[in-house]
Coordinates of C-alpha atoms in Angstrom, one line a residue:
M22 CA 58.4 30.7 -0.4
A23 CA 55.4 29.0 1.3
R24 CA 56.0 26.0 3.5
E25 CA 54.4 23.1 1.6
I26 CA 53.2 21.1 4.7
R27 CA 52.8 17.8 2.8
Y28 CA 53.2 15.5 5.8
F29 CA 52.9 15.5 9.6
E30 CA 55.0 13.2 11.8
L31 CA 53.1 11.0 14.2
N32 CA 54.2 9.7 17.6
T33 CA 54.9 6.3 15.8
V34 CA 57.4 8.3 13.6
A35 CA 55.3 7.5 10.6
K36 CA 54.4 10.4 8.3
I37 CA 50.8 11.0 7.6
P38 CA 50.0 12.9 4.3
S39 CA 48.5 16.2 5.2
V40 CA 45.6 16.1 2.7
G41 CA 43.5 13.0 2.4
L42 CA 40.4 12.1 0.4
G43 CA 37.3 11.6 2.6
T44 CA 35.0 8.8 1.4
W45 CA 32.0 9.3 3.8
Q46 CA 28.7 9.6 1.9
A47 CA 30.5 8.8 -1.4
A48 CA 28.1 6.5 -3.1
P49 CA 29.0 3.1 -4.4
G50 CA 29.6 3.3 -8.1
V51 CA 31.1 6.8 -7.7
V52 CA 33.6 6.4 -4.9
G53 CA 35.9 4.1 -6.9
N54 CA 36.4 6.7 -9.6
A55 CA 37.0 9.4 -7.0
V56 CA 39.7 7.4 -5.3
A57 CA 41.4 6.5 -8.7
A58 CA 41.3 10.2 -9.8
A59 CA 42.6 11.4 -6.5
V60 CA 45.6 9.0 -6.4
K61 CA 46.4 9.9 -10.1
L62 CA 46.4 13.6 -9.1
G63 CA 48.9 12.9 -6.2
Y64 CA 46.7 12.1 -3.2
R65 CA 48.4 9.5 -1.0
H66 CA 45.9 9.4 1.9
I67 CA 42.5 7.8 1.7
D68 CA 40.2 7.9 4.7
C69 CA 37.8 5.0 4.9
A70 CA 35.4 3.3 7.4
Q71 CA 33.5 0.1 7.5
V72 CA 30.2 1.9 8.2
Y73 CA 30.5 3.9 4.9
G74 CA 29.6 0.7 3.1
N75 CA 32.0 1.3 0.2
E76 CA 35.3 -0.4 1.3
K77 CA 34.9 -3.3 -1.2
E78 CA 34.8 -0.9 -4.1
I79 CA 37.7 1.1 -2.8
G80 CA 39.6 -2.1 -2.4
S81 CA 39.1 -3.1 -6.0
V82 CA 40.4 0.3 -7.2
L83 CA 43.4 0.2 -4.8
K84 CA 44.3 -3.3 -6.1
K85 CA 44.2 -2.0 -9.7
L86 CA 46.2 1.1 -8.9
L87 CA 48.9 -1.0 -7.2
E88 CA 48.9 -3.7 -10.0
D89 CA 49.2 -1.0 -12.7
G90 CA 52.2 0.6 -10.9
V91 CA 50.4 3.9 -10.4
V92 CA 51.5 3.9 -6.8
K93 CA 53.3 1.7 -4.3
R94 CA 51.6 0.4 -1.2
E95 CA 54.3 1.9 1.1
D96 CA 53.5 5.3 -0.4
L97 CA 49.8 5.1 0.4
W98 CA 48.2 6.0 3.7
I99 CA 45.0 4.1 4.3
T100 CA 42.8 4.8 7.3
S101 CA 39.8 2.8 8.4
K102 CA 37.5 2.8 11.5
L103 CA 36.0 0.4 14.0
W104 CA 32.3 0.7 14.0
N105 CA 30.2 0.9 17.2
T106 CA 28.8 -2.6 16.9
N107 CA 32.2 -4.1 17.1
H108 CA 33.5 -2.8 20.5
E109 CA 33.8 -6.3 22.1
P110 CA 37.5 -7.4 22.0
E111 CA 36.9 -10.4 19.8
D112 CA 34.8 -8.3 17.4
V113 CA 37.6 -5.7 17.1
H114 CA 39.8 -8.4 15.5
E115 CA 37.0 -9.6 13.3
A116 CA 36.3 -6.0 12.2
I117 CA 39.8 -5.2 11.1
N118 CA 40.1 -8.5 9.3
S119 CA 36.9 -7.8 7.4
T120 CA 38.1 -4.3 6.5
L121 CA 41.4 -5.6 5.3
Q122 CA 39.7 -8.2 3.2
D123 CA 37.4 -5.6 1.6
L124 CA 40.2 -3.2 1.0
Q125 CA 42.4 -6.1 -0.3
L126 CA 45.3 -5.0 2.0
N127 CA 47.6 -6.7 4.5
Y128 CA 47.7 -3.8 7.0
L129 CA 46.2 -0.4 7.7
D130 CA 48.3 2.7 8.2
L131 CA 45.8 3.9 10.8
Y132 CA 42.8 2.3 12.5
L133 CA 40.5 4.5 14.6
M134 CA 37.7 3.8 17.1
H135 CA 35.0 5.6 15.2
W136 CA 33.0 6.9 18.1
P137 CA 33.0 6.7 22.0
V138 CA 29.7 4.8 21.5
S139 CA 28.9 1.1 21.5
M140 CA 25.9 -0.6 19.9
K141 CA 24.6 -4.2 19.8
K142 CA 26.5 -6.5 17.6
G143 CA 24.8 -6.9 14.2
A144 CA 22.7 -3.7 14.6
V145 CA 22.1 -1.9 11.4
G146 CA 21.5 1.9 11.2
F147 CA 21.3 4.3 14.1
E148 CA 18.4 3.2 16.3
H149 CA 18.4 4.2 20.0
K150 CA 17.3 0.7 21.0
D151 CA 20.7 -0.6 19.9
L152 CA 22.8 1.7 22.1
T153 CA 24.8 -0.1 24.8
Q154 CA 27.3 0.9 27.5
P155 CA 30.7 1.4 26.0
D156 CA 33.8 0.2 27.8
I157 CA 36.4 2.3 26.1
P158 CA 39.5 1.0 28.0
R159 CA 38.6 -2.6 27.2
T160 CA 38.0 -1.8 23.5
W161 CA 41.3 0.2 23.4
R162 CA 43.2 -2.8 24.7
A163 CA 41.9 -4.8 21.7
M164 CA 43.0 -1.9 19.5
E165 CA 46.5 -2.0 21.1
A166 CA 46.7 -5.7 20.2
L167 CA 46.1 -4.8 16.6
Y168 CA 49.0 -2.4 16.7
D169 CA 51.2 -5.1 18.3
S170 CA 50.2 -7.5 15.5
G171 CA 51.1 -5.1 12.8
K172 CA 47.7 -5.2 11.2
A173 CA 47.3 -1.5 12.2
R174 CA 50.5 0.5 12.0
A175 CA 49.0 3.3 14.1
I176 CA 45.8 3.4 16.2
G177 CA 43.7 6.3 17.3
V178 CA 40.2 7.6 18.0
S179 CA 37.6 9.7 16.3
N180 CA 34.8 11.9 17.7
F181 CA 36.4 12.1 21.2
S182 CA 36.2 15.2 23.3
S183 CA 39.2 16.6 25.1
K184 CA 38.0 14.9 28.3
K185 CA 37.6 11.5 26.7
V186 CA 41.0 11.7 25.1
G187 CA 42.4 12.6 28.5
N188 CA 40.7 9.7 30.2
L189 CA 42.0 7.3 27.5
L190 CA 45.6 8.6 28.0
Q191 CA 45.3 7.6 31.7
V192 CA 44.7 3.9 30.9
A193 CA 46.4 3.5 27.5
R194 CA 49.5 1.4 27.2
I195 CA 49.9 2.7 23.7
P196 CA 48.7 6.3 23.4
P197 CA 46.5 7.2 20.3
A198 CA 48.6 8.5 17.4
V199 CA 45.7 10.4 15.9
V200 CA 42.4 12.0 17.0
Q201 CA 40.1 12.5 14.1
V202 CA 37.3 15.1 14.7
E203 CA 35.2 17.7 13.0
C204 CA 37.5 20.7 12.4
H205 CA 37.1 23.7 10.1
P206 CA 37.1 27.5 10.6
V207 CA 33.6 27.5 12.1
W208 CA 34.6 24.7 14.6
Q209 CA 38.3 25.1 15.4
Q210 CA 38.6 22.8 18.4
P211 CA 41.2 25.0 20.3
K212 CA 41.0 23.0 23.6
L213 CA 41.5 19.6 21.8
H214 CA 44.2 21.1 19.6
A215 CA 46.1 22.2 22.7
L216 CA 45.7 18.9 24.5
C217 CA 46.9 16.9 21.4
K218 CA 49.9 19.2 20.9
S219 CA 50.9 18.8 24.6
K220 CA 50.6 15.0 24.4
G221 CA 52.2 14.5 21.0
I222 CA 49.0 13.3 19.3
H223 CA 48.2 14.4 15.8
L224 CA 44.8 15.9 15.0
T225 CA 43.0 15.2 11.7
G226 CA 40.1 17.3 10.7
Y227 CA 37.1 15.7 9.0
S228 CA 34.5 17.8 7.2
P229 CA 37.2 20.5 6.7
L230 CA 34.8 22.3 4.3
G231 CA 31.9 22.0 6.8
S232 CA 30.0 19.2 5.1
P233 CA 28.3 21.1 2.2
G234 CA 25.9 18.9 0.4
T235 CA 25.0 16.5 3.3
G236 CA 21.6 18.1 3.6
T237 CA 21.6 17.9 7.4
V238 CA 24.0 20.8 8.1
K239 CA 22.6 24.3 7.7
T240 CA 25.6 26.5 8.4
E241 CA 27.7 27.1 5.3
V242 CA 31.3 27.3 6.3
L243 CA 32.5 28.2 2.8
K244 CA 30.2 31.3 2.8
N245 CA 31.8 32.6 6.0
P246 CA 32.7 36.3 5.4
V247 CA 36.3 35.9 6.8
L248 CA 36.9 32.9 4.5
V249 CA 35.4 34.7 1.5
M250 CA 37.4 37.8 2.1
A251 CA 40.7 35.8 2.5
A252 CA 39.9 33.8 -0.7
E253 CA 39.3 37.0 -2.7
K254 CA 42.6 38.6 -1.5
L255 CA 44.6 35.4 -2.2
G256 CA 42.9 34.6 -5.5
K257 CA 41.9 31.2 -4.2
S258 CA 38.6 29.4 -3.6
P259 CA 37.0 29.5 -0.1
A260 CA 37.5 25.7 0.0
Q261 CA 41.3 26.0 -0.7
V262 CA 41.6 28.6 2.0
A263 CA 39.7 26.5 4.5
L264 CA 42.0 23.6 3.8
R265 CA 45.2 25.7 3.9
W266 CA 44.0 27.2 7.2
G267 CA 43.9 23.6 8.6
L268 CA 47.4 22.8 7.4
Q269 CA 48.8 26.0 8.9
M270 CA 46.9 25.2 12.2
G271 CA 48.9 21.9 12.2
H272 CA 46.3 19.3 11.4
S273 CA 45.7 17.1 8.4
V274 CA 42.5 17.6 6.4
L275 CA 40.1 15.2 4.7
P276 CA 38.1 17.0 2.0
K277 CA 35.5 14.9 0.4
S278 CA 34.5 15.2 -3.2
T279 CA 33.6 12.9 -6.1
N280 CA 34.0 15.6 -8.7
E281 CA 37.4 15.4 -10.4
A282 CA 37.9 19.1 -10.8
R283 CA 37.2 19.7 -7.1
I284 CA 39.4 16.8 -6.1
A285 CA 42.2 18.6 -8.0
E286 CA 41.3 22.0 -6.6
N287 CA 41.4 20.7 -3.0
F288 CA 44.9 19.3 -3.5
D289 CA 46.3 22.7 -4.7
V290 CA 47.1 23.9 -1.3
F291 CA 50.9 23.5 -1.0
D292 CA 52.7 26.2 -2.9
W293 CA 51.0 29.2 -1.2
S294 CA 50.1 30.3 2.3
I295 CA 47.7 32.5 4.2
P296 CA 49.7 35.5 5.5
E297 CA 49.6 36.2 9.2
E298 CA 47.5 39.3 8.9
L299 CA 44.7 37.3 7.3
F300 CA 45.3 34.1 9.4
V301 CA 44.7 35.9 12.7
K302 CA 41.2 37.0 11.5
F303 CA 40.1 33.3 11.6
S304 CA 40.2 33.5 15.4
E305 CA 37.3 36.0 15.2
I306 CA 34.9 33.5 13.6
E307 CA 31.9 32.6 15.7
Q308 CA 32.1 28.9 16.6
E309 CA 29.5 26.2 16.1
R310 CA 29.7 22.4 16.1
L311 CA 27.9 21.2 13.0
I312 CA 28.1 17.4 13.5
K313 CA 26.2 16.9 16.8
A314 CA 25.4 13.2 16.6
T315 CA 22.1 13.4 18.4
V316 CA 21.5 9.8 17.2
F317 CA 23.8 8.6 20.0
V318 CA 22.0 10.5 22.8
H319 CA 18.9 9.1 24.6
E320 CA 17.3 9.7 28.0
T321 CA 17.6 6.1 29.1
L322 CA 19.5 4.1 26.5
G323 CA 23.3 4.0 25.9
A324 CA 25.9 6.1 27.8
Y325 CA 24.9 9.7 27.0
R326 CA 21.7 11.5 28.1
T327 CA 22.5 14.8 26.5
I328 CA 24.6 16.3 23.7
E329 CA 26.6 18.0 26.4
E330 CA 27.5 14.6 27.9
L331 CA 28.5 13.1 24.6
W332 CA 30.9 16.0 23.9
D333 CA 31.7 16.8 27.5
G334 CA 30.4 20.4 27.1
E335 CA 32.5 21.0 24.0
V336 CA 29.5 22.2 22.0

């Protein structure tokens, strides 16, 4: 009998559902239907962010689902993220209040610092001229105040390298509960995984299917021969195998889809498992970071001169 792995326990003792619906690049007008379909199919974890520009629509759908008794608030796990333009302590508080208003919620289950990058307040888009010098410890202290207030029941970071997580742990009064990063069979993050495990931090993998359909990523994770071979042997889709691999690695996964059939398929990962003899073959896959975030790198502006600096060599 396969271990279901429906939840992971955080260092706050809260339980984060292991499979969440990602909402990045889910267009307004479409994202609401995807969230409603997902919750009705059994998803209890929705991953949002202010910068995605769709939290108002998600909020309207959540309100209706709660009012109609489809789900209770305490059974949902809602994550959102602090955008780069709101790193000043007073802006951190404003940002979560704005997100809570848009989502029509009193609290978030998890609030993440979206990037170790800061930008001018009010900046729109991703222009180098708006990059500023981040003060991560200062911003983190404001995040800790959100935890103290109960507006965020857990706090964490996203897109941090192992080194940046380590640096944060040295100054944090409240350690991050979660580190959310790109993670899939083609970018497995073994160093960060090991650090998180040793410090009691949970890792969540975004783009667990490798961001098909974004147009900017060329490597197709779901066509990787190891994944295809395992899928054929197990009678599952490559996407299901990629997601189940994540759960068996010990991290939660955030597949994104607005197609109801795929949303259902991506949730069918609990009553079967990848046997050890197939699982070990995943360690042979050549590794490549797909989300490099070159927009945050500049020779004179901001904090990072090179991709290597942004990711501290983890490229």
